[in-house]
């Protein structure tokens, strides 16, 4: 299986020295990439700006902004069987990016923003028989929001976590996630129950979470083909 994985934040520049971004360090996506290579899958990792070494055997494509990430995925997707969107994509970018540093006295205290493309929603029409996995990092109980995102973004699986739980979330090597799967083909969910019951995983290393996700993808790919 060719697996395409995204990781890290995106940066949306206001000028050459200032940007909008978020706290993602890329650890979860890099762990999924390592787990997928361990299982013998060819992996392409589209990474936002992070300071992590590339896992051996992974083909890495570095990007900065959400629009660059979308373009990189569009190039790679045709050769891929599965997409894992663990990147924390910035939803907004400054309406204008200045070519030179903006001077404080010339700046407005109000920043005008424009929406970035939602990468998963943009790619949904190209999904076909590919497996699409998303993440939902929330503050507080993530289940309801994750179920909404699973449906809105047309995903097979969403990996939900509460980033306020100790040992889960940003910049740590462990995570506590809940897997929420869309009802598989042939077992069509009702409009009220489109996803299977959430599967709560214990706190464990991000690499072990990555291994669970890769095994889930293998099983879903096999059921889609079989
Ligand atoms: N995502 C995406 N494109 C975006 C934003 C998010 O493809 N512009 C993907 C993320 O990679 C993740 C999933 O969508 O797999 C959920 O991301 P999240 O930031 O939790 O959701 P949003 O749709 O941005 O919703 P909100 O900010 O309201 O929580």
Coordinates of N, CA and C and ligand atoms in Angstrom, one line a residue:
X1 N 0.8 -1.2 0.0 CA 0.0 0.0 0.0 C 0.9 1.2 0.0
X2 N 0.6 2.2 -0.9 CA 1.3 3.5 -0.9 C 0.6 4.4 0.1
X3 N 1.3 4.9 1.1 CA 0.6 5.7 2.1 C 1.1 7.1 2.1
X4 N 0.2 8.1 2.0 CA 0.6 9.5 2.0 C 0.2 10.1 3.4
X5 N 1.2 10.7 4.0 CA 0.9 11.2 5.4 C 1.3 12.6 5.5
X6 N 0.5 13.4 6.2 CA 1.0 14.8 6.4 C 1.2 15.0 7.9
X7 N 2.1 16.0 8.2 CA 2.5 16.2 9.6 C 2.9 17.6 9.8
X8 N 2.8 18.0 11.1 CA 3.2 19.3 11.5 C 2.2 20.4 11.2
X9 N 2.7 21.7 11.5 CA 1.8 22.8 11.3 C 2.0 23.3 9.9
X10 N 1.2 24.3 9.5 CA 1.5 25.1 8.3 C 1.8 26.5 8.9
X11 N 2.5 27.3 8.1 CA 2.8 28.7 8.4 C 2.2 29.6 7.4
X12 N 1.6 30.6 7.8 CA 0.9 31.6 6.9 C 1.6 32.9 7.1
X13 N 2.4 33.3 6.2 CA 3.2 34.5 6.4 C 2.5 35.8 6.2
X14 N 2.8 36.8 7.1 CA 2.2 38.1 7.0 C 3.3 39.0 6.3
X15 N 4.5 38.7 6.6 CA 5.7 39.4 5.9 C 6.8 38.4 6.1
X16 N 8.0 38.8 5.6 CA 9.1 37.8 5.7 C 9.5 37.4 7.1
X17 N 9.1 38.1 8.2 CA 9.5 37.7 9.5 C 8.3 37.3 10.4
X18 N 7.1 37.4 10.0 CA 5.9 37.1 10.9 C 5.0 36.1 10.2
X19 N 4.5 35.2 11.0 CA 3.5 34.3 10.5 C 2.5 33.9 11.5
X20 N 1.4 33.3 11.0 CA 0.3 32.6 11.8 C 0.6 31.1 11.8
X21 N 0.5 30.5 12.9 CA 0.7 29.0 12.9 C 0.1 28.4 14.1
X22 N 0.5 27.2 14.6 CA -0.1 26.6 15.7 C 1.0 25.7 16.4
X23 N 0.6 25.0 17.5 CA 1.6 24.4 18.3 C 2.1 23.0 17.8
X24 N 1.6 22.5 16.7 CA 1.9 21.2 16.2 C 3.4 21.1 16.0
X25 N 4.0 19.9 16.5 CA 5.4 19.7 16.3 C 5.7 18.6 15.2
X26 N 4.6 17.9 14.8 CA 4.8 16.9 13.8 C 5.0 15.5 14.3
X27 N 5.1 15.4 15.6 CA 5.5 14.1 16.2 C 4.5 12.9 15.8
X28 N 3.2 13.2 15.9 CA 2.2 12.2 15.6 C 2.3 11.7 14.2
X29 N 2.4 12.6 13.2 CA 2.5 12.2 11.8 C 3.8 11.5 11.5
X30 N 4.9 11.9 12.1 CA 6.1 11.2 11.8 C 6.1 9.8 12.4
X31 N 5.4 9.7 13.6 CA 5.3 8.3 14.2 C 4.4 7.4 13.3
X32 N 3.4 8.0 12.7 CA 2.6 7.2 11.7 C 3.4 6.7 10.5
X33 N 4.3 7.7 10.1 CA 5.1 7.4 8.9 C 6.1 6.3 9.3
X34 N 6.7 6.3 10.5 CA 7.6 5.3 10.9 C 6.9 3.9 11.0
X35 N 5.7 4.0 11.6 CA 5.0 2.7 11.8 C 4.6 2.1 10.4
X36 N 4.3 3.0 9.4 CA 3.9 2.4 8.1 C 5.1 1.8 7.4
X37 N 6.3 2.5 7.5 CA 7.5 1.9 6.9 C 7.9 0.6 7.6
X38 N 7.7 0.5 8.9 CA 8.0 -0.7 9.6 C 7.2 -1.9 9.1
X39 N 6.0 -1.6 8.6 CA 5.1 -2.6 8.0 C 5.4 -2.9 6.6
X40 N 6.4 -2.2 6.0 CA 6.8 -2.4 4.6 C 6.1 -1.6 3.6
X41 N 5.4 -0.6 4.0 CA 4.6 0.2 3.0 C 5.5 1.4 2.5
X42 N 5.5 1.7 1.2 CA 6.1 2.9 0.7 C 5.4 4.1 1.3
X43 N 6.1 5.1 1.9 CA 5.5 6.2 2.5 C 6.0 7.5 2.0
X44 N 5.1 8.4 1.6 CA 5.5 9.8 1.3 C 4.9 10.7 2.5
X45 N 5.8 11.5 3.0 CA 5.5 12.3 4.2 C 5.6 13.8 3.8
X46 N 4.4 14.4 3.8 CA 4.4 15.9 3.4 C 4.4 16.6 4.8
X47 N 5.6 17.3 5.0 CA 5.8 17.9 6.3 C 5.8 19.4 6.3
X48 N 5.0 20.0 7.2 CA 5.2 21.4 7.4 C 6.5 21.7 8.2
X49 N 6.7 23.0 8.6 CA 8.0 23.3 9.2 C 8.1 22.7 10.6
X50 N 8.9 21.6 10.7 CA 9.2 20.9 11.9 C 10.7 20.7 12.1
X51 N 11.1 20.4 13.3 CA 12.5 20.0 13.4 C 12.7 18.6 13.9
X52 N 12.3 17.7 13.0 CA 12.3 16.3 13.3 C 13.1 15.6 12.2
X53 N 13.9 14.5 12.5 CA 14.6 13.8 11.5 C 13.6 12.9 10.7
X54 N 13.9 12.7 9.4 CA 13.0 11.9 8.6 C 13.2 10.4 8.9
X55 N 12.2 9.7 9.2 CA 12.3 8.3 9.5 C 13.0 7.6 8.3
X56 N 13.9 6.7 8.6 CA 14.6 6.0 7.4 C 13.6 5.3 6.5
X57 N 13.8 5.5 5.2 CA 12.9 4.8 4.3 C 11.7 5.6 3.8
X58 N 11.5 6.8 4.5 CA 10.4 7.7 4.1 C 10.8 8.7 3.1
X59 N 10.0 8.9 2.1 CA 10.2 10.0 1.1 C 9.5 11.3 1.7
X60 N 10.3 12.3 1.9 CA 9.8 13.5 2.6 C 9.7 14.7 1.6
X61 N 8.6 15.4 1.7 CA 8.3 16.6 0.9 C 8.1 17.7 1.9
X62 N 8.9 18.7 1.9 CA 8.7 19.8 2.8 C 7.9 20.9 2.2
X63 N 6.9 21.4 3.0 CA 6.1 22.5 2.5 C 6.0 23.5 3.7
X64 N 5.5 24.7 3.4 CA 5.3 25.7 4.4 C 3.9 26.1 4.7
X65 N 3.2 26.5 3.6 CA 1.8 27.0 3.8 C 0.7 25.9 3.5
X66 N -0.5 26.2 3.9 CA -1.6 25.2 3.6 C -1.8 25.0 2.1
X67 N -1.6 26.1 1.4 CA -1.8 25.9 -0.1 C -0.7 25.1 -0.7
X68 N 0.5 25.2 -0.2 CA 1.6 24.4 -0.7 C 1.4 22.9 -0.3
X69 N 0.8 22.7 0.9 CA 0.5 21.3 1.4 C -0.5 20.7 0.4
X70 N -1.6 21.5 0.1 CA -2.6 21.0 -0.8 C -2.0 20.6 -2.1
X71 N -1.1 21.5 -2.7 CA -0.5 21.2 -4.0 C 0.3 20.0 -3.9
X72 N 1.1 19.8 -2.9 CA 2.0 18.6 -2.7 C 1.1 17.3 -2.7
X73 N 0.0 17.4 -1.9 CA -0.9 16.2 -1.8 C -1.5 15.9 -3.2
X74 N -1.9 16.9 -3.9 CA -2.6 16.7 -5.2 C -1.6 16.0 -6.1
X75 N -0.3 16.3 -6.0 CA 0.7 15.7 -6.9 C 0.8 14.2 -6.5
X76 N 0.8 13.9 -5.2 CA 1.1 12.5 -4.8 C -0.1 11.6 -4.7
X77 N -1.3 12.2 -4.5 CA -2.4 11.3 -4.3 C -2.7 10.3 -5.3
X78 N -2.6 10.6 -6.6 CA -2.9 9.6 -7.6 C -2.2 8.2 -7.4
X79 N -1.0 8.3 -6.9 CA -0.2 7.0 -6.7 C -0.5 6.4 -5.3
X80 N -1.4 7.0 -4.5 CA -1.5 6.5 -3.2 C -2.8 5.7 -2.9
X81 N -2.8 4.8 -1.9 CA -3.9 4.0 -1.5 C -4.6 4.6 -0.3
X82 N -3.8 5.4 0.5 CA -4.3 5.9 1.7 C -3.7 7.3 2.0
X83 N -4.5 8.1 2.6 CA -4.1 9.5 3.0 C -4.3 9.6 4.5
X84 N -3.3 10.0 5.2 CA -3.4 10.2 6.7 C -3.1 11.7 6.9
X85 N -4.1 12.5 7.3 CA -4.0 13.9 7.4 C -3.8 14.3 8.9
X86 N -2.5 14.1 9.4 CA -2.3 14.4 10.8 C -1.7 15.9 10.9
X87 N -1.5 16.5 9.8 CA -1.1 17.9 9.8 C -2.1 18.8 10.5
X88 N -1.6 19.8 11.2 CA -2.5 20.9 11.8 C -2.5 22.0 10.8
X89 N -3.4 22.0 9.9 CA -3.4 23.0 8.8 C -4.0 24.3 9.3
X90 N -3.3 25.4 9.1 CA -3.9 26.7 9.5 C -5.1 27.0 8.7
X91 N -6.2 27.3 9.3 CA -7.5 27.5 8.6 C -7.6 28.9 7.9
X92 N -6.7 29.8 8.4 CA -6.8 31.2 7.9 C -5.4 31.7 7.5
X93 N -5.3 32.6 6.6 CA -4.0 33.2 6.3 C -4.2 34.7 6.1
X94 N -3.2 35.5 6.3 CA -3.3 37.0 6.1 C -3.8 37.2 4.7
X95 N -4.7 38.2 4.5 CA -5.2 38.5 3.2 C -4.1 39.0 2.2
X96 N -3.1 39.6 2.8 CA -1.9 40.0 2.0 C -0.6 39.6 2.7
X97 N 0.3 39.1 1.9 CA 1.7 38.8 2.4 C 2.6 39.9 1.8
X98 N 3.2 40.7 2.7 CA 4.1 41.8 2.3 C 5.4 41.2 1.9
X99 N 6.0 41.8 0.9 CA 7.4 41.3 0.4 C 8.5 41.8 1.3
X100 N 8.3 42.8 2.1 CA 9.3 43.3 3.0 C 8.7 43.5 4.4
X101 N 9.6 43.5 5.4 CA 9.1 43.5 6.8 C 8.2 44.8 7.0
X102 N 7.0 44.5 7.5 CA 6.1 45.6 7.8 C 6.6 46.4 9.0
X103 N 6.6 47.7 8.9 CA 7.0 48.5 10.1 C 5.8 48.7 11.1
X104 N 6.1 48.6 12.3 CA 5.1 48.6 13.4 C 4.2 49.9 13.2
X105 N 4.8 51.0 12.9 CA 4.0 52.2 12.9 C 3.1 52.2 11.6
X106 N 3.4 51.4 10.7 CA 2.6 51.4 9.4 C 1.5 50.3 9.5
X107 N 1.5 49.5 10.6 CA 0.6 48.3 10.7 C -0.7 48.7 11.4
X108 N -1.8 48.0 11.0 CA -3.1 48.2 11.6 C -3.2 47.1 12.8
X109 N -3.8 47.5 13.9 CA -4.0 46.4 14.9 C -5.0 45.4 14.5
X110 N -5.7 45.6 13.4 CA -6.6 44.5 12.9 C -6.0 43.8 11.7
X111 N -5.9 42.5 11.8 CA -5.3 41.7 10.8 C -6.5 41.2 9.9
X112 N -6.4 41.4 8.6 CA -7.4 40.9 7.7 C -7.0 39.5 7.2
X113 N -7.9 38.5 7.5 CA -7.6 37.1 7.1 C -8.5 36.6 6.0
X114 N -8.0 35.6 5.3 CA -8.9 34.9 4.3 C -8.8 33.4 4.6
X115 N -9.9 32.7 4.3 CA -9.8 31.3 4.6 C -8.9 30.5 3.7
X116 N -8.2 29.5 4.3 CA -7.4 28.6 3.5 C -8.3 27.5 3.0
X117 N -7.9 26.8 1.9 CA -8.8 25.6 1.5 C -8.8 24.6 2.6
X118 N -9.9 23.9 2.8 CA -9.9 22.7 3.7 C -9.4 21.5 2.8
X119 N -8.2 21.0 3.1 CA -7.6 20.1 2.2 C -8.4 18.8 2.1
X120 N -8.9 18.3 3.2 CA -9.7 17.0 3.1 C -10.9 17.2 2.3
X121 N -11.6 18.3 2.5 CA -12.9 18.6 1.8 C -12.6 18.8 0.3
X122 N -11.4 19.5 0.0 CA -11.1 19.7 -1.4 C -10.8 18.4 -2.1
X123 N -10.2 17.4 -1.4 CA -9.8 16.2 -2.0 C -10.9 15.1 -2.0
X124 N -11.9 15.4 -1.3 CA -13.0 14.3 -1.1 C -13.5 13.8 -2.5
X125 N -13.7 14.6 -3.5 CA -14.1 14.1 -4.8 C -13.1 13.1 -5.5
X126 N -11.8 13.2 -5.1 CA -10.8 12.3 -5.7 C -10.6 11.1 -4.8
X127 N -11.4 10.9 -3.8 CA -11.1 9.8 -2.8 C -11.2 8.4 -3.5
X128 N -12.3 8.2 -4.2 CA -12.5 6.8 -4.8 C -12.4 5.8 -3.8
X129 N -11.6 4.7 -4.0 CA -11.4 3.6 -3.1 C -10.3 3.8 -2.1
X130 N -9.7 5.0 -2.1 CA -8.7 5.3 -1.1 C -9.2 5.4 0.3
X131 N -8.4 5.1 1.2 CA -8.7 5.2 2.6 C -8.3 6.6 3.1
X132 N -9.2 7.4 3.7 CA -8.8 8.7 4.2 C -9.0 8.7 5.7
X133 N -7.9 9.2 6.4 CA -7.9 9.3 7.8 C -7.6 10.7 8.2
X134 N -8.4 11.2 9.1 CA -8.2 12.6 9.7 C -8.0 12.5 11.2
X135 N -7.6 13.7 11.7 CA -7.4 13.8 13.1 C -8.3 15.0 13.6
X136 N -8.7 14.9 14.9 CA -9.4 15.9 15.5 C -8.8 16.2 16.9
X137 N -8.0 17.2 17.0 CA -7.4 17.6 18.3 C -8.2 18.7 18.9
X138 N -8.9 18.4 20.0 CA -9.8 19.3 20.6 C -9.4 19.6 22.0
X139 N -10.0 20.7 22.6 CA -9.8 20.9 24.0 C -11.1 20.5 24.7
X140 N -11.0 19.4 25.5 CA -12.3 18.9 26.0 C -12.6 17.6 25.3
X141 N -13.8 17.1 25.7 CA -14.3 15.8 25.1 C -14.3 16.0 23.5
X142 N -13.5 15.2 22.8 CA -13.5 15.4 21.3 C -14.5 14.6 20.5
X143 N -15.3 13.8 21.2 CA -16.1 12.8 20.4 C -17.1 13.4 19.4
X144 N -17.9 14.4 20.0 CA -18.9 14.9 19.1 C -18.3 15.7 17.9
X145 N -17.3 16.5 18.2 CA -16.7 17.2 17.1 C -16.0 16.3 16.1
X146 N -15.4 15.2 16.6 CA -14.8 14.3 15.7 C -15.8 13.6 14.8
X147 N -17.0 13.2 15.4 CA -18.0 12.5 14.6 C -18.5 13.5 13.5
X148 N -18.6 14.8 13.9 CA -19.0 15.8 12.8 C -18.0 15.8 11.7
X149 N -16.7 15.9 12.1 CA -15.6 16.0 11.1 C -15.5 14.8 10.2
X150 N -15.8 13.6 10.8 CA -15.7 12.3 10.1 C -16.7 12.4 8.9
X151 N -17.9 12.9 9.2 CA -19.0 13.0 8.2 C -18.7 14.1 7.2
X152 N -18.5 15.3 7.8 CA -18.3 16.5 6.9 C -17.1 16.4 5.9
X153 N -16.1 15.7 6.4 CA -14.9 15.6 5.6 C -14.8 14.2 4.8
X154 N -15.9 13.4 4.9 CA -16.0 12.2 4.1 C -14.9 11.2 4.5
X155 N -14.5 11.0 5.8 CA -13.4 10.2 6.2 C -13.8 8.7 6.5
X156 N -12.9 7.8 6.4 CA -13.1 6.5 6.8 C -12.8 6.3 8.3
X157 N -11.9 7.1 8.8 CA -11.5 7.1 10.2 C -11.1 8.4 10.7
X158 N -11.4 8.8 11.9 CA -10.9 10.0 12.5 C -10.3 9.6 13.9
X159 N -9.1 10.2 14.1 CA -8.4 9.9 15.4 C -8.5 11.2 16.2
X160 N -9.3 11.0 17.3 CA -9.7 12.2 18.2 C -8.8 12.2 19.4
X161 N -8.4 13.4 19.8 CA -7.8 13.5 21.2 C -8.1 14.8 21.8
X162 N -8.0 14.8 23.1 CA -8.2 16.0 24.0 C -6.8 16.4 24.3
X163 N -6.3 17.5 23.7 CA -4.9 18.0 23.9 C -4.7 18.5 25.3
X164 N -5.7 18.6 26.1 CA -5.5 19.1 27.5 C -5.2 17.9 28.5
X165 N -5.3 16.7 28.0 CA -5.0 15.5 28.9 C -3.5 15.4 29.1
X166 N -3.0 15.2 30.3 CA -1.6 15.1 30.5 C -1.0 13.9 29.7
X167 N 0.1 14.1 29.0 CA 0.7 13.1 28.2 C 0.1 12.9 26.8
X168 N -0.9 13.8 26.5 CA -1.5 13.7 25.1 C -1.3 15.1 24.4
X169 N -1.3 15.1 23.1 CA -1.3 16.3 22.4 C 0.0 16.8 22.0
X170 N 0.3 18.1 22.1 CA 1.5 18.7 21.4 C 2.8 18.4 22.1
X171 N 3.8 18.1 21.3 CA 5.2 18.2 21.7 C 5.6 17.0 22.7
X172 N 4.7 16.1 22.9 CA 5.1 14.9 23.8 C 5.2 13.7 22.9
X173 N 5.8 12.6 23.5 CA 6.0 11.4 22.7 C 4.9 10.4 22.9
X174 N 3.9 10.8 23.7 CA 2.7 9.8 24.0 C 1.4 10.5 23.5
X175 N 0.4 9.7 23.4 CA -0.9 10.3 23.1 C -2.0 9.3 23.6
X176 N -3.2 9.9 23.9 CA -4.3 9.2 24.3 C -5.4 9.5 23.3
X177 N -5.8 8.6 22.4 CA -6.7 8.9 21.3 C -7.9 7.9 21.3
X178 N -8.9 8.4 20.7 CA -10.1 7.6 20.4 C -10.3 7.5 18.9
X179 N -10.5 6.2 18.4 CA -10.7 6.0 17.0 C -12.2 6.0 16.7
X180 N -12.6 6.7 15.7 CA -14.0 6.7 15.3 C -14.0 6.4 13.8
X181 N -14.7 5.2 13.5 CA -14.7 4.7 12.1 C -16.0 5.0 11.5
X182 N -16.0 5.3 10.2 CA -17.2 5.3 9.4 C -17.7 3.9 9.2
X183 N -19.0 3.7 9.1 CA -19.5 2.4 8.9 C -18.9 1.9 7.5
X184 N -18.3 0.6 7.5 CA -17.7 0.2 6.3 C -18.7 -0.1 5.2
X185 N -18.2 -0.2 3.9 CA -19.1 -0.6 2.8 C -19.9 -1.9 3.1
X186 N -21.1 -2.0 2.7 CA -21.8 -3.2 3.0 C -22.5 -3.2 4.4
X187 N -22.1 -2.2 5.2 CA -22.6 -2.2 6.5 C -23.0 -0.7 6.7
X188 N -23.8 -0.2 5.8 CA -24.1 1.2 5.7 C -24.8 1.7 7.0
X189 N -24.2 2.7 7.5 CA -24.7 3.3 8.8 C -26.0 4.0 8.5
X190 N -26.9 4.1 9.5 CA -28.1 4.9 9.3 C -27.7 6.4 9.4
X191 N -28.5 7.3 8.8 CA -28.1 8.7 8.9 C -27.9 9.2 10.3
X192 N -28.6 8.5 11.3 CA -28.4 8.9 12.7 C -27.1 8.2 13.3
X193 N -26.7 7.1 12.7 CA -25.6 6.4 13.3 C -24.6 6.0 12.2
X194 N -24.0 7.1 11.6 CA -23.1 6.8 10.4 C -21.7 6.3 10.8
X195 N -21.4 6.4 12.1 CA -20.1 5.9 12.5 C -20.2 4.7 13.5
X196 N -19.2 3.9 13.6 CA -19.2 2.8 14.5 C -18.9 3.4 15.9
X197 N -19.1 2.6 17.0 CA -18.9 3.1 18.4 C -17.4 3.5 18.5
X198 N -17.2 4.6 19.2 CA -15.8 5.0 19.4 C -14.9 3.9 20.1
X199 N -13.7 3.8 19.7 CA -12.8 2.9 20.3 C -11.7 3.7 21.1
X200 N -11.8 3.6 22.4 CA -10.9 4.4 23.3 C -9.6 3.6 23.5
X201 N -8.5 4.2 23.1 CA -7.2 3.6 23.3 C -6.5 4.2 24.5
X202 N -5.7 3.3 25.2 CA -5.0 3.9 26.4 C -3.9 4.8 26.0
X203 N -3.4 5.6 27.0 CA -2.2 6.4 26.8 C -1.0 5.5 26.4
X204 N -0.4 5.8 25.3 CA 0.7 5.0 24.8 C 1.6 5.9 23.9
X205 N 2.7 5.3 23.5 CA 3.6 6.1 22.7 C 3.0 6.5 21.4
X206 N 3.4 7.6 20.8 CA 2.8 8.0 19.5 C 3.1 6.9 18.4
X207 N 4.3 6.3 18.6 CA 4.7 5.2 17.6 C 3.6 4.1 17.7
X208 N 3.3 3.7 19.0 CA 2.3 2.6 19.1 C 0.9 3.1 18.6
X209 N 0.5 4.3 18.8 CA -0.7 4.8 18.2 C -0.6 4.7 16.7
X210 N 0.5 5.1 16.1 CA 0.8 5.0 14.7 C 0.6 3.6 14.2
X211 N 1.1 2.6 15.0 CA 1.0 1.2 14.6 C -0.5 0.8 14.5
X212 N -1.3 1.2 15.5 CA -2.7 0.9 15.5 C -3.4 1.5 14.3
X213 N -3.0 2.7 13.9 CA -3.7 3.4 12.8 C -3.3 2.7 11.5
X214 N -2.0 2.3 11.4 CA -1.6 1.6 10.1 C -2.3 0.3 10.0
X215 N -2.4 -0.5 11.1 CA -3.1 -1.7 11.0 C -4.6 -1.5 10.7
X216 N -5.2 -0.5 11.2 CA -6.6 -0.2 10.9 C -6.7 0.1 9.3
X217 N -5.8 0.8 8.8 CA -5.8 1.2 7.3 C -5.6 -0.1 6.5
X218 N -4.7 -1.0 7.0 CA -4.5 -2.2 6.2 C -5.8 -3.0 6.2
X219 N -6.5 -3.1 7.3 CA -7.7 -3.9 7.4 C -8.8 -3.3 6.5
X220 N -8.9 -1.9 6.5 CA -10.0 -1.3 5.7 C -9.6 -1.4 4.2
X221 N -8.4 -1.2 3.9 CA -8.0 -1.4 2.5 C -8.3 -2.8 2.0
X222 N -8.0 -3.8 2.8 CA -8.3 -5.1 2.4 C -9.8 -5.3 2.2
X223 N -10.6 -4.8 3.1 CA -12.1 -5.0 3.0 C -12.6 -4.2 1.8
X224 N -12.0 -3.1 1.4 CA -12.4 -2.3 0.2 C -12.1 -3.1 -1.0
X225 N -11.0 -3.8 -1.0 CA -10.6 -4.5 -2.2 C -11.3 -5.9 -2.3
X226 N -11.6 -6.5 -1.1 CA -12.1 -7.8 -1.1 C -13.6 -7.9 -1.4
Ligands
LIG1 N1 -7.8 19.8 7.8 C1 -7.6 20.0 6.4 N2 -7.6 21.3 5.9 C2 -7.8 22.3 6.8 C3 -8.0 22.2 8.2 C4 -7.9 20.9 8.6 O1 -7.5 19.0 5.7 N3 -7.8 23.6 6.3 C5 -7.7 18.4 8.3 C6 -6.7 18.2 9.4 O2 -5.5 17.8 8.9 C7 -7.4 17.1 10.2 C8 -8.9 17.4 10.1 O3 -9.0 18.2 8.9 O4 -7.1 15.8 9.7 C9 -9.5 18.1 11.2 O5 -8.8 19.3 11.5 P1 -9.2 20.4 12.6 O6 -8.3 21.5 12.6 O7 -9.5 19.6 13.8 O8 -10.7 20.8 12.0 P2 -11.2 22.1 11.3 O9 -12.0 21.6 10.1 O10 -10.1 23.1 11.1 O11 -12.3 22.6 12.4 P3 -12.1 23.5 13.7 O12 -11.0 24.4 13.5 O13 -13.5 24.2 13.7 O14 -11.9 22.5 14.8

